[in-house]
N, CA, C and O atoms as a printed pandas DataFrame, in Angstrom:
     atom_number atom_name residue_name chain_id  residue_number  x_coord  y_coord  z_coord
0              1         N          MET        A               1   85.737   70.316   41.137
1              2        CA          MET        A               1   85.727   71.382   40.144
2              3         C          MET        A               1   85.764   70.740   38.754
3              4         O          MET        A               1   86.557   69.832   38.505
4              5         N          THR        A               2   84.920   71.210   37.872
5              6        CA          THR        A               2   84.862   70.625   36.551
6              7         C          THR        A               2   86.049   71.062   35.699
7              8         O          THR        A               2   86.734   72.039   36.000
8              9         N          LEU        A               3   86.265   70.317   34.643
9             10        CA          LEU        A               3   87.355   70.645   33.721
10            11         C          LEU        A               3   87.144   72.019   33.097
11            12         O          LEU        A               3   88.096   72.781   32.934
12            13         N          LEU        A               4   85.891   72.338   32.745
13            14        CA          LEU        A               4   85.626   73.648   32.141
14            15         C          LEU        A               4   85.867   74.786   33.123
15            16         O          LEU        A               4   86.375   75.840   32.741
16            17         N          ARG        A               5   85.502   74.576   34.396
17            18        CA          ARG        A               5   85.753   75.619   35.386
18            19         C          ARG        A               5   87.255   75.775   35.619
19            20         O          ARG        A               5   87.735   76.889   35.828
20            21         N          SER        A               6   87.989   74.683   35.586
21            22        CA          SER        A               6   89.449   74.755   35.717
22            23         C          SER        A               6   90.052   75.520   34.548
23            24         O          SER        A               6   90.962   76.329   34.731
24            25         N          ARG        A               7   89.546   75.264   33.350
25            26        CA          ARG        A               7   90.022   75.984   32.162
26            27         C          ARG        A               7   89.714   77.476   32.278
27            28         O          ARG        A               7   90.554   78.320   31.967
28            29         N          TYR        A               8   88.505   77.786   32.727
29            30        CA          TYR        A               8   88.078   79.181   32.930
30            31         C          TYR        A               8   89.031   79.886   33.887
31            32         O          TYR        A               8   89.498   80.990   33.604
32            33         N          ARG        A               9   89.317   79.257   35.007
33            34        CA          ARG        A               9   90.213   79.880   35.993
34            35         C          ARG        A               9   91.636   79.985   35.472
35            36         O          ARG        A               9   92.336   80.950   35.777
36            37         N          LEU        A              10   92.073   79.008   34.693
37            38        CA          LEU        A              10   93.417   79.084   34.111
38            39         C          LEU        A              10   93.516   80.267   33.150
39            40         O          LEU        A              10   94.488   81.020   33.187
40            41         N          VAL        A              11   92.514   80.428   32.295
41            42        CA          VAL        A              11   92.504   81.546   31.343
42            43         C          VAL        A              11   92.519   82.876   32.104
43            44         O          VAL        A              11   93.267   83.786   31.746
44            45         N          LEU        A              12   91.700   82.991   33.149
45            46        CA          LEU        A              12   91.665   84.237   33.916
46            47         C          LEU        A              12   92.975   84.464   34.667
47            48         O          LEU        A              12   93.435   85.601   34.774
48            49         N          THR        A              13   93.573   83.411   35.180
49            50        CA          THR        A              13   94.862   83.544   35.873
50            51         C          THR        A              13   95.920   84.094   34.927
51            52         O          THR        A              13   96.657   85.014   35.281
52            53         N          LEU        A              14   95.993   83.531   33.723
53            54        CA          LEU        A              14   96.958   84.021   32.732
54            55         C          LEU        A              14   96.643   85.468   32.339
55            56         O          LEU        A              14   97.549   86.289   32.191
56            57         N          GLY        A              15   95.363   85.769   32.175
57            58        CA          GLY        A              15   94.961   87.130   31.831
58            59         C          GLY        A              15   95.287   88.122   32.934
59            60         O          GLY        A              15   95.743   89.232   32.660
60            61         N          ILE        A              16   95.058   87.730   34.170
61            62        CA          ILE        A              16   95.368   88.600   35.304
62            63         C          ILE        A              16   96.866   88.876   35.361
63            64         O          ILE        A              16   97.287   90.010   35.586
64            65         N          ALA        A              17   97.671   87.827   35.155
65            66        CA          ALA        A              17   99.129   88.015   35.144
66            67         C          ALA        A              17   99.535   88.965   34.026
67            68         O          ALA        A              17  100.419   89.801   34.213
68            69         N          LEU        A              18   98.898   88.846   32.869
69            70        CA          LEU        A              18   99.177   89.745   31.749
70            71         C          LEU        A              18   98.793   91.180   32.097
71            72         O          LEU        A              18   99.528   92.113   31.774
72            73         N          MET        A              19   97.646   91.362   32.753
73            74        CA          MET        A              19   97.218   92.709   33.131
74            75         C          MET        A              19   98.180   93.339   34.139
75            76         O          MET        A              19   98.449   94.538   34.067
76            77         N          VAL        A              20   98.700   92.545   35.075
77            78        CA          VAL        A              20   99.676   93.072   36.030
78            79         C          VAL        A              20  100.924   93.533   35.281
79            80         O          VAL        A              20  101.449   94.615   35.544
80            81         N          ALA        A              21  101.397   92.703   34.342
81            82        CA          ALA        A              21  102.591   93.065   33.568
82            83         C          ALA        A              21  102.342   94.315   32.725
83            84         O          ALA        A              21  103.189   95.208   32.675
84            85         N          LEU        A              22  101.188   94.382   32.066
85            86        CA          LEU        A              22  100.864   95.559   31.260
86            87         C          LEU        A              22  100.702   96.809   32.127
87            88         O          LEU        A              22  101.152   97.891   31.752
88            89         N          GLY        A              23  100.065   96.657   33.271
89            90        CA          GLY        A              23   99.871   97.796   34.164
90            91         C          GLY        A              23  101.184   98.357   34.674
91            92         O          GLY        A              23  101.397   99.569   34.657
92            93         N          LEU        A              24  102.063   97.477   35.128
93            94        CA          LEU        A              24  103.376   97.934   35.599
94            95         C          LEU        A              24  104.209   98.469   34.440
95            96         O          LEU        A              24  104.922   99.462   34.581
96            97         N          GLY        A              25  104.114   97.803   33.297
97            98        CA          GLY        A              25  104.844   98.255   32.114
98            99         C          GLY        A              25  104.383   99.612   31.631
99           100         O          GLY        A              25  105.183  100.395   31.118
100          101         N          SER        A              26  103.093   99.900   31.790
101          102        CA          SER        A              26  102.580  101.200   31.342
102          103         C          SER        A              26  103.193  102.341   32.144
103          104         O          SER        A              26  103.334  103.454   31.637
104          105         N          LYS        A              27  103.553  102.071   33.380
105          106        CA          LYS        A              27  104.170  103.110   34.214
106          107         C          LYS        A              27  105.646  103.308   33.869
107          108         O          LYS        A              27  106.208  104.369   34.142
108          109         N          ALA        A              28  106.275  102.298   33.275
109          110        CA          ALA        A              28  107.700  102.377   32.942
110          111         C          ALA        A              28  107.951  102.739   31.477
111          112         O          ALA        A              28  109.081  103.046   31.097
112          113         N          TYR        A              29  106.905  102.702   30.662
113          114        CA          TYR        A              29  107.050  102.953   29.230
114          115         C          TYR        A              29  107.536  104.378   28.973
115          116         O          TYR        A              29  107.089  105.323   29.623
116          117         N          GLY        A              30  108.467  104.524   28.008
117          118        CA          GLY        A              30  109.012  105.846   27.713
118          119         C          GLY        A              30  109.012  106.205   26.247
119          120         O          GLY        A              30  109.622  107.203   25.861
120          121         N          GLY        A              31  108.340  105.418   25.411
121          122        CA          GLY        A              31  108.329  105.666   23.974
122          123         C          GLY        A              31  107.252  106.644   23.547
123          124         O          GLY        A              31  106.755  107.427   24.357
124          125         N          PRO        A              32  106.887  106.597   22.252
125          126        CA          PRO        A              32  105.858  107.498   21.724
126          127         C          PRO        A              32  104.532  107.338   22.482
127          128         O          PRO        A              32  104.091  106.223   22.761
128          129         N          GLY        A              33  103.927  108.449   22.799
129          130        CA          GLY        A              33  102.659  108.432   23.525
130          131         C          GLY        A              33  102.812  108.033   24.986
131          132         O          GLY        A              33  101.855  107.568   25.605
132          133         N          ALA        A              34  103.991  108.206   25.534
133          134        CA          ALA        A              34  104.277  107.761   26.897
134          135         C          ALA        A              34  103.325  108.390   27.915
135          136         O          ALA        A              34  102.931  107.734   28.879
136          137         N          ARG        A              35  102.961  109.631   27.713
137          138        CA          ARG        A              35  102.074  110.297   28.678
138          139         C          ARG        A              35  100.703  109.629   28.702
139          140         O          ARG        A              35  100.141  109.395   29.773
140          141         N          TRP        A              36  100.158  109.320   27.510
141          142        CA          TRP        A              36   98.871  108.636   27.445
142          143         C          TRP        A              36   98.980  107.219   28.010
143          144         O          TRP        A              36   98.120  106.785   28.777
144          145         N          VAL        A              37  100.025  106.512   27.635
145          146        CA          VAL        A              37  100.207  105.141   28.115
146          147         C          VAL        A              37  100.292  105.122   29.636
147          148         O          VAL        A              37   99.611  104.327   30.284
148          149         N          ALA        A              38  101.116  105.983   30.207
149          150        CA          ALA        A              38  101.288  106.015   31.661
150          151         C          ALA        A              38  100.031  106.507   32.368
151          152         O          ALA        A              38   99.694  106.028   33.450
152          153         N          GLY        A              39   99.343  107.458   31.759
153          154        CA          GLY        A              39   98.204  108.071   32.429
154          155         C          GLY        A              39   96.879  107.385   32.227
155          156         O          GLY        A              39   96.069  107.333   33.153
156          157         N          TYR        A              40   96.625  106.846   31.023
157          158        CA          TYR        A              40   95.278  106.375   30.724
158          159         C          TYR        A              40   95.164  104.916   30.315
159          160         O          TYR        A              40   94.156  104.278   30.620
160          161         N          SER        A              41   96.161  104.369   29.637
161          162        CA          SER        A              41   96.036  102.952   29.280
162          163         C          SER        A              41   96.002  102.099   30.539
163          164         O          SER        A              41   95.363  101.048   30.573
164          165         N          GLY        A              42   96.693  102.563   31.568
165          166        CA          GLY        A              42   96.662  101.858   32.847
166          167         C          GLY        A              42   95.268  101.825   33.456
167          168         O          GLY        A              42   94.930  100.881   34.170
168          169         N          ASP        A              43   94.451  102.847   33.182
169          170        CA          ASP        A              43   93.068  102.859   33.674
170          171         C          ASP        A              43   92.270  101.712   33.062
171          172         O          ASP        A              43   91.485  101.056   33.748
172          173         N          ILE        A              44   92.472  101.478   31.786
173          174        CA          ILE        A              44   91.788  100.384   31.096
174          175         C          ILE        A              44   92.239   99.048   31.673
175          176         O          ILE        A              44   91.420   98.186   31.991
176          177         N          VAL        A              45   93.545   98.889   31.803
177          178        CA          VAL        A              45   94.120   97.646   32.328
178          179         C          VAL        A              45   93.641   97.406   33.765
179          180         O          VAL        A              45   93.330   96.275   34.136
180          181         N          TYR        A              46   93.585   98.463   34.564
181          182        CA          TYR        A              46   93.155   98.394   35.963
182          183         C          TYR        A              46   91.736   97.827   36.057
183          184         O          TYR        A              46   91.469   96.948   36.878
184          185         N          GLU        A              47   90.844   98.322   35.230
185          186        CA          GLU        A              47   89.462   97.846   35.235
186          187         C          GLU        A              47   89.380   96.380   34.840
187          188         O          GLU        A              47   88.723   95.584   35.511
188          189         N          VAL        A              48   90.051   96.027   33.748
189          190        CA          VAL        A              48   90.027   94.632   33.278
190          191         C          VAL        A              48   90.580   93.710   34.364
191          192         O          VAL        A              48   90.006   92.656   34.636
192          193         N          PHE        A              49   91.693   94.103   34.982
193          194        CA          PHE        A              49   92.296   93.314   36.046
194          195         C          PHE        A              49   91.277   93.008   37.138
195          196         O          PHE        A              49   91.101   91.847   37.508
196          197         N          TRP        A              50   90.608   94.029   37.656
197          198        CA          TRP        A              50   89.673   93.824   38.761
198          199         C          TRP        A              50   88.459   93.005   38.341
199          200         O          TRP        A              50   87.968   92.190   39.122
200          201         N          ILE        A              51   87.973   93.205   37.137
201          202        CA          ILE        A              51   86.833   92.428   36.649
202          203         C          ILE        A              51   87.209   90.959   36.552
203          204         O          ILE        A              51   86.447   90.094   36.984
204          205         N          TRP        A              52   88.370   90.668   35.994
205          206        CA          TRP        A              52   88.802   89.272   35.886
206          207         C          TRP        A              52   89.084   88.667   37.252
207          208         O          TRP        A              52   88.811   87.488   37.474
208          209         N          LEU        A              53   89.626   89.458   38.167
209          210        CA          LEU        A              53   89.899   88.940   39.509
210          211         C          LEU        A              53   88.592   88.590   40.222
211          212         O          LEU        A              53   88.485   87.527   40.834
212          213         N          VAL        A              54   87.616   89.464   40.146
213          214        CA          VAL        A              54   86.307   89.171   40.744
214          215         C          VAL        A              54   85.691   87.948   40.067
215          216         O          VAL        A              54   85.138   87.075   40.736
216          217         N          GLY        A              55   85.790   87.888   38.736
217          218        CA          GLY        A              55   85.279   86.732   37.998
218          219         C          GLY        A              55   85.967   85.434   38.380
219          220         O          GLY        A              55   85.350   84.370   38.346
220          221         N          TRP        A              56   87.233   85.511   38.741
221          222        CA          TRP        A              56   87.968   84.321   39.162
222          223         C          TRP        A              56   87.406   83.797   40.481
223          224         O          TRP        A              56   87.198   82.594   40.634
224          225         N          PHE        A              57   87.161   84.701   41.436
225          226        CA          PHE        A              57   86.667   84.284   42.757
226          227         C          PHE        A              57   85.178   83.939   42.746
227          228         O          PHE        A              57   84.744   83.040   43.468
228          229         N          TRP        A              58   84.398   84.648   41.933
229          230        CA          TRP        A              58   82.958   84.402   41.850
230          231         C          TRP        A              58   82.584   84.129   40.391
231          232         O          TRP        A              58   82.026   84.997   39.720
232          233         N          PRO        A              59   82.885   82.938   39.905
233          234        CA          PRO        A              59   82.709   82.646   38.478
234          235         C          PRO        A              59   81.263   82.679   37.994
235          236         O          PRO        A              59   81.027   82.897   36.806
236          237         N          ARG        A              60   80.300   82.470   38.869
237          238        CA          ARG        A              60   78.912   82.437   38.421
238          239         C          ARG        A              60   78.229   83.804   38.453
239          240         O          ARG        A              60   77.069   83.923   38.058
240          241         N          CYS        A              61   78.918   84.812   38.907
241          242        CA          CYS        A              61   78.371   86.167   38.919
242          243         C          CYS        A              61   78.349   86.715   37.488
243          244         O          CYS        A              61   79.349   86.633   36.775
244          245         N          ARG        A              62   77.251   87.253   37.088
245          246        CA          ARG        A              62   77.108   87.778   35.723
246          247         C          ARG        A              62   78.160   88.845   35.422
247          248         O          ARG        A              62   78.415   89.735   36.233
248          249         N          ALA        A              63   78.756   88.735   34.256
249          250        CA          ALA        A              63   79.852   89.623   33.858
250          251         C          ALA        A              63   79.430   91.088   33.872
251          252         O          ALA        A              63   80.207   91.937   34.310
252          253         N          TRP        A              64   78.228   91.409   33.409
253          254        CA          TRP        A              64   77.808   92.813   33.367
254          255         C          TRP        A              64   77.664   93.377   34.772
255          256         O          TRP        A              64   77.924   94.559   34.994
256          257         N          ARG        A              65   77.247   92.534   35.734
257          258        CA          ARG        A              65   77.152   93.001   37.121
258          259         C          ARG        A              65   78.540   93.280   37.696
259          260         O          ARG        A              65   78.755   94.275   38.388
260          261         N          VAL        A              66   79.463   92.389   37.396
261          262        CA          VAL        A              66   80.843   92.579   37.856
262          263         C          VAL        A              66   81.409   93.864   37.258
263          264         O          VAL        A              66   82.014   94.668   37.967
264          265         N          ALA        A              67   81.212   94.056   35.957
265          266        CA          ALA        A              67   81.755   95.236   35.271
266          267         C          ALA        A              67   81.182   96.532   35.852
267          268         O          ALA        A              67   81.920   97.492   36.073
268          269         N          ILE        A              68   79.891   96.561   36.094
269          270        CA          ILE        A              68   79.266   97.763   36.663
270          271         C          ILE        A              68   79.773   98.005   38.078
271          272         O          ILE        A              68   80.091   99.138   38.438
272          273         N          ALA        A              69   79.850   96.949   38.882
273          274        CA          ALA        A              69   80.325   97.096   40.268
274          275         C          ALA        A              69   81.764   97.603   40.298
275          276         O          ALA        A              69   82.092   98.494   41.081
276          277         N          VAL        A              70   82.612   97.048   39.458
277          278        CA          VAL        A              70   84.013   97.485   39.424
278          279         C          VAL        A              70   84.101   98.935   38.971
279          280         O          VAL        A              70   84.876   99.711   39.531
280          281         N          PHE        A              71   83.322   99.309   37.970
281          282        CA          PHE        A              71   83.326  100.706   37.518
282          283         C          PHE        A              71   82.914  101.645   38.651
283          284         O          PHE        A              71   83.560  102.669   38.872
284          285         N          LEU        A              72   81.848  101.304   39.365
285          286        CA          LEU        A              72   81.365  102.170   40.443
286          287         C          LEU        A              72   82.378  102.264   41.590
287          288         O          LEU        A              72   82.599  103.345   42.137
288          289         N          ILE        A              73   82.981  101.150   41.946
289          290        CA          ILE        A              73   83.995  101.165   43.011
290          291         C          ILE        A              73   85.201  101.992   42.578
291          292         O          ILE        A              73   85.750  102.757   43.371
292          293         N          THR        A              74   85.609  101.841   41.335
293          294        CA          THR        A              74   86.729  102.617   40.817
294          295         C          THR        A              74   86.400  104.108   40.821
295          296         O          THR        A              74   87.260  104.935   41.122
296          297         N          ALA        A              75   85.161  104.448   40.488
297          298        CA          ALA        A              75   84.748  105.854   40.519
298          299         C          ALA        A              75   84.836  106.409   41.936
299          300         O          ALA        A              75   85.295  107.533   42.139
300          301         N          VAL        A              76   84.401  105.626   42.909
301          302        CA          VAL        A              76   84.497  106.064   44.307
302          303         C          VAL        A              76   85.963  106.263   44.689
303          304         O          VAL        A              76   86.314  107.253   45.331
304          305         N          ILE        A              77   86.812  105.321   44.292
305          306        CA          ILE        A              77   88.244  105.451   44.580
306          307         C          ILE        A              77   88.799  106.719   43.944
307          308         O          ILE        A              77   89.594  107.427   44.563
308          309         N          GLU        A              78   88.387  107.010   42.719
309          310        CA          GLU        A              78   88.854  108.223   42.044
310          311         C          GLU        A              78   88.454  109.470   42.841
311          312         O          GLU        A              78   89.258  110.385   43.016
312          313         N          PHE        A              79   87.226  109.498   43.316
313          314        CA          PHE        A              79   86.782  110.656   44.101
314          315         C          PHE        A              79   87.507  110.759   45.446
315          316         O          PHE        A              79   87.689  111.862   45.963
316          317         N          THR        A              80   87.921  109.628   46.016
317          318        CA          THR        A              80   88.667  109.699   47.283
318          319         C          THR        A              80   90.022  110.373   47.103
319          320         O          THR        A              80   90.641  110.796   48.080
320          321         N          GLN        A              81   90.481  110.475   45.867
321          322        CA          GLN        A              81   91.753  111.145   45.616
322          323         C          GLN        A              81   91.653  112.654   45.848
323          324         O          GLN        A              81   92.666  113.352   45.872
324          325         N          LEU        A              82   90.448  113.142   46.015
325          326        CA          LEU        A              82   90.244  114.551   46.350
326          327         C          LEU        A              82   90.456  114.807   47.844
327          328         O          LEU        A              82   90.560  115.956   48.274
328          329         N          ILE        A              83   90.517  113.729   48.632
329          330        CA          ILE        A              83   90.720  113.845   50.082
330          331         C          ILE        A              83   92.218  113.949   50.349
331          332         O          ILE        A              83   92.991  113.156   49.811
332          333         N          PRO        A              84   92.639  114.902   51.163
333          334        CA          PRO        A              84   94.074  115.021   51.463
334          335         C          PRO        A              84   94.526  113.966   52.482
335          336         O          PRO        A              84   94.427  114.175   53.691
336          337         N          PHE        A              85   95.018  112.842   51.980
337          338        CA          PHE        A              85   95.541  111.796   52.854
338          339         C          PHE        A              85   96.956  112.156   53.295
339          340         O          PHE        A              85   97.620  112.959   52.641
340          341         N          PRO        A              86   97.422  111.571   54.396
341          342        CA          PRO        A              86   98.790  111.860   54.851
342          343         C          PRO        A              86   99.831  111.542   53.776
343          344         O          PRO        A              86   99.716  110.549   53.058
344          345         N          ALA        A              87  100.838  112.392   53.681
345          346        CA          ALA        A              87  101.884  112.234   52.667
346          347         C          ALA        A              87  102.587  110.890   52.791
347          348         O          ALA        A              87  102.992  110.316   51.780
348          349         N          ALA        A              88  102.739  110.380   54.000
349          350        CA          ALA        A              88  103.405  109.090   54.202
350          351         C          ALA        A              88  102.629  107.968   53.520
351          352         O          ALA        A              88  103.233  107.039   52.984
352          353         N          TRP        A              89  101.298  108.042   53.532
353          354        CA          TRP        A              89  100.498  107.031   52.859
354          355         C          TRP        A              89  100.695  107.133   51.352
355          356         O          TRP        A              89  100.899  106.124   50.677
356          357         N          GLN        A              90  100.634  108.354   50.826
357          358        CA          GLN        A              90  100.749  108.556   49.387
358          359         C          GLN        A              90  102.148  108.250   48.865
359          360         O          GLN        A              90  102.320  107.994   47.673
360          361         N          ALA        A              91  103.136  108.273   49.733
361          362        CA          ALA        A              91  104.499  107.947   49.325
362          363         C          ALA        A              91  104.680  106.444   49.141
363          364         O          ALA        A              91  105.639  106.013   48.501
364          365         N          ASN        A              92  103.778  105.648   49.690
365          366        CA          ASN        A              92  103.862  104.191   49.594
366          367         C          ASN        A              92  103.535  103.751   48.172
367          368         O          ASN        A              92  102.504  104.140   47.623
368          369         N          ILE        A              93  104.405  102.944   47.572
369          370        CA          ILE        A              93  104.227  102.502   46.176
370          371         C          ILE        A              93  102.939  101.706   45.994
371          372         O          ILE        A              93  102.263  101.858   44.976
372          373         N          LEU        A              94  102.588  100.861   46.959
373          374        CA          LEU        A              94  101.369  100.073   46.853
374          375         C          LEU        A              94  100.138  100.980   46.848
375          376         O          LEU        A              94   99.195  100.747   46.092
376          377         N          TRP        A              95  100.150  102.001   47.684
377          378        CA          TRP        A              95   99.057  102.981   47.719
378          379         C          TRP        A              95   98.900  103.634   46.347
379          380         O          TRP        A              95   97.793  103.720   45.817
380          381         N          ARG        A              96  100.017  104.095   45.776
381          382        CA          ARG        A              96   99.960  104.793   44.492
382          383         C          ARG        A              96   99.480  103.874   43.377
383          384         O          ARG        A              96   98.708  104.301   42.519
384          385         N          LEU        A              97   99.924  102.619   43.372
385          386        CA          LEU        A              97   99.534  101.695   42.315
386          387         C          LEU        A              97   98.060  101.303   42.406
387          388         O          LEU        A              97   97.378  101.213   41.385
388          389         N          LEU        A              98   97.572  101.072   43.610
389          390        CA          LEU        A              98   96.198  100.610   43.771
390          391         C          LEU        A              98   95.177  101.738   43.812
391          392         O          LEU        A              98   94.079  101.605   43.272
392          393         N          LEU        A              99   95.535  102.845   44.449
393          394        CA          LEU        A              99   94.544  103.903   44.663
394          395         C          LEU        A              99   94.821  105.195   43.910
395          396         O          LEU        A              99   93.968  106.082   43.872
396          397         N          GLY        A             100   95.998  105.313   43.312
397          398        CA          GLY        A             100   96.316  106.525   42.569
398          399         C          GLY        A             100   96.706  107.666   43.497
399          400         O          GLY        A             100   96.753  107.514   44.718
400          401         N          THR        A             101   96.983  108.807   42.886
401          402        CA          THR        A             101   97.442  109.947   43.678
402          403         C          THR        A             101   96.709  111.242   43.351
403          404         O          THR        A             101   96.720  112.170   44.160
404          405         N          SER        A             102   96.076  111.328   42.190
405          406        CA          SER        A             102   95.432  112.589   41.826
406          407         C          SER        A             102   94.138  112.338   41.059
407          408         O          SER        A             102   94.033  111.397   40.271
408          409         N          PHE        A             103   93.167  113.192   41.306
409          410        CA          PHE        A             103   91.860  113.093   40.661
410          411         C          PHE        A             103   91.931  113.640   39.239
411          412         O          PHE        A             103   92.584  114.651   38.980
412          413         N          SER        A             104   91.247  112.955   38.321
413          414        CA          SER        A             104   91.139  113.444   36.949
414          415         C          SER        A             104   89.820  112.964   36.339
415          416         O          SER        A             104   89.507  111.774   36.340
416          417         N          TRP        A             105   89.061  113.925   35.821
417          418        CA          TRP        A             105   87.816  113.560   35.122
418          419         C          TRP        A             105   88.113  112.700   33.902
419          420         O          TRP        A             105   87.278  111.892   33.495
420          421         N          TRP        A             106   89.293  112.867   33.315
421          422        CA          TRP        A             106   89.647  112.132   32.109
422          423         C          TRP        A             106   89.837  110.644   32.362
423          424         O          TRP        A             106   89.879  109.864   31.411
424          425         N          ASP        A             107   89.953  110.237   33.610
425          426        CA          ASP        A             107   90.071  108.810   33.912
426          427         C          ASP        A             107   88.764  108.063   33.646
427          428         O          ASP        A             107   88.788  106.889   33.275
428          429         N          PHE        A             108   87.638  108.725   33.829
429          430        CA          PHE        A             108   86.349  108.052   33.749
430          431         C          PHE        A             108   86.047  107.419   32.384
431          432         O          PHE        A             108   85.561  106.288   32.350
432          433         N          PRO        A             109   86.313  108.093   31.262
433          434        CA          PRO        A             109   86.060  107.413   29.982
434          435         C          PRO        A             109   86.908  106.144   29.823
435          436         O          PRO        A             109   86.456  105.157   29.243
436          437         N          TYR        A             110   88.121  106.179   30.336
437          438        CA          TYR        A             110   88.983  105.005   30.225
438          439         C          TYR        A             110   88.553  103.903   31.187
439          440         O          TYR        A             110   88.708  102.722   30.879
440          441         N          TYR        A             111   88.023  104.268   32.329
441          442        CA          TYR        A             111   87.429  103.274   33.224
442          443         C          TYR        A             111   86.246  102.609   32.523
443          444         O          TYR        A             111   86.068  101.395   32.622
444          445         N          ALA        A             112   85.443  103.394   31.820
445          446        CA          ALA        A             112   84.287  102.842   31.107
446          447         C          ALA        A             112   84.736  101.895   29.994
447          448         O          ALA        A             112   84.154  100.825   29.814
448          449         N          ILE        A             113   85.764  102.288   29.254
449          450        CA          ILE        A             113   86.292  101.417   28.195
450          451         C          ILE        A             113   86.812  100.116   28.810
451          452         O          ILE        A             113   86.517   99.030   28.311
452          453         N          GLY        A             114   87.581  100.225   29.887
453          454        CA          GLY        A             114   88.112   99.033   30.548
454          455         C          GLY        A             114   87.016   98.147   31.097
455          456         O          GLY        A             114   87.109   96.922   31.025
456          457         N          SER        A             115   85.972   98.761   31.649
457          458        CA          SER        A             115   84.852   97.977   32.170
458          459         C          SER        A             115   84.118   97.251   31.046
459          460         O          SER        A             115   83.727   96.094   31.198
460          461         N          ALA        A             116   83.934   97.929   29.924
461          462        CA          ALA        A             116   83.278   97.290   28.786
462          463         C          ALA        A             116   84.113   96.131   28.255
463          464         O          ALA        A             116   83.582   95.049   28.003
464          465         N          LEU        A             117   85.415   96.349   28.083
465          466        CA          LEU        A             117   86.291   95.274   27.594
466          467         C          LEU        A             117   86.380   94.123   28.590
467          468         O          LEU        A             117   86.314   92.954   28.209
468          469         N          GLY        A             118   86.531   94.460   29.859
469          470        CA          GLY        A             118   86.617   93.427   30.885
470          471         C          GLY        A             118   85.323   92.647   31.012
471          472         O          GLY        A             118   85.345   91.420   31.119
472          473         N          GLY        A             119   84.196   93.344   31.003
473          474        CA          GLY        A             119   82.899   92.673   31.091
474          475         C          GLY        A             119   82.624   91.790   29.894
475          476         O          GLY        A             119   82.160   90.658   30.035
476          477         N          TRP        A             120   82.916   92.317   28.703
477          478        CA          TRP        A             120   82.706   91.526   27.486
478          479         C          TRP        A             120   83.570   90.272   27.495
479          480         O          TRP        A             120   83.080   89.180   27.206
480          481         N          SER        A             121   84.853   90.420   27.825
481          482        CA          SER        A             121   85.757   89.273   27.804
482          483         C          SER        A             121   85.410   88.261   28.895
483          484         O          SER        A             121   85.521   87.055   28.677
484          485         N          LEU        A             122   84.994   88.742   30.061
485          486        CA          LEU        A             122   84.576   87.821   31.125
486          487         C          LEU        A             122   83.335   87.050   30.688
487          488         O          LEU        A             122   83.260   85.836   30.882
488          489         N          ALA        A             123   82.365   87.741   30.103
489          490        CA          ALA        A             123   81.156   87.074   29.609
490          491         C          ALA        A             123   81.507   86.035   28.550
491          492         O          ALA        A             123   80.929   84.948   28.528
492          493         N          HIS        A             124   82.446   86.364   27.680
493          494        CA          HIS        A             124   82.888   85.429   26.637
494          495         C          HIS        A             124   83.399   84.136   27.259
495          496         O          HIS        A             124   82.993   83.047   26.852
496          497         N          TRP        A             125   84.287   84.249   28.240
497          498        CA          TRP        A             125   84.868   83.049   28.846
498          499         C          TRP        A             125   83.864   82.313   29.724
499          500         O          TRP        A             125   83.915   81.087   29.822
500          501         N          GLN        A             126   82.964   83.031   30.357
501          502        CA          GLN        A             126   81.918   82.362   31.130
502          503         C          GLN        A             126   81.036   81.518   30.210
503          504         O          GLN        A             126   80.687   80.387   30.545
504          505         N          GLN        A             127   80.680   82.070   29.054
505          506        CA          GLN        A             127   79.841   81.326   28.118
506          507         C          GLN        A             127   80.607   80.180   27.466
507          508         O          GLN        A             127   80.085   79.077   27.309
508          509         N          ARG        A             128   81.828   80.454   27.098
509          510        CA          ARG        A             128   82.638   79.424   26.434
510          511         C          ARG        A             128   82.889   78.225   27.354
511          512         O          ARG        A             128   82.908   77.076   26.911
512          513         N          CYS        A             129   83.078   78.515   28.624
513          514        CA          CYS        A             129   83.339   77.438   29.596
514          515         C          CYS        A             129   82.063   77.010   30.329
515          516         O          CYS        A             129   82.116   76.263   31.307
516          517         N          ARG        A             130   80.925   77.492   29.843
517          518        CA          ARG        A             130   79.603   77.151   30.392
518          519         C          ARG        A             130   79.503   77.400   31.892
519          520         O          ARG        A             130   78.924   76.603   32.629
520          521         N          ILE        A             131   80.077   78.523   32.333
521          522        CA          ILE        A             131   80.006   78.909   33.741
522          523         C          ILE        A             131   78.620   79.498   34.027
523          524         O          ILE        A             131   78.008   79.189   35.050
524          525         N          VAL        A             132   78.138   80.334   33.131
525          526        CA          VAL        A             132   76.794   80.892   33.226
526          527         C          VAL        A             132   76.091   80.632   31.898
527          528         O          VAL        A             132   76.737   80.515   30.856
528          529         N          LYS        A             133   74.770   80.542   31.941
529          530        CA          LYS        A             133   74.000   80.327   30.713
530          531         C          LYS        A             133   73.914   81.619   29.930
531          532         O          LYS        A             133   73.942   82.710   30.498
532          533         N          GLN        A             134   73.807   81.481   28.609
533          534        CA          GLN        A             134   73.646   82.659   27.767
534          535         C          GLN        A             134   72.307   83.314   28.057
535          536         O          GLN        A             134   71.304   82.648   28.317
536          537         N          ALA        A             135   72.323   84.652   28.004
537          538        CA          ALA        A             135   71.084   85.405   28.258
538          539         C          ALA        A             135   70.173   85.352   27.077
539          540         O          ALA        A             135   69.086   85.928   27.110
């Protein structure tokens, strides 16, 4: 593994850890704008997290492809929230954190913002660390 690829993965590892902390923190936040922070900022963080995670495992995959794929998968997950799953599954904290509990059209703009930020930042680090050539 080259030094630049190691640097790329280190940056993404630190970023992923930050996204986990921000995502969990958004659910515990109780200050001004707490409803927006808990409900929607986590959507942005969720998208960035998954884009960076995919970028970590597949560093040569184009950032815009990763961002679009993550957005589409997240949209499918959002629609699955319309399916009545067993209450025991929904009571599980991991289920709620990863898949959510309720459908909302308002999540989609924030997924798009998160995908744009995640895709842009992934492309930045791919180019900076020469993982993929500039288009």
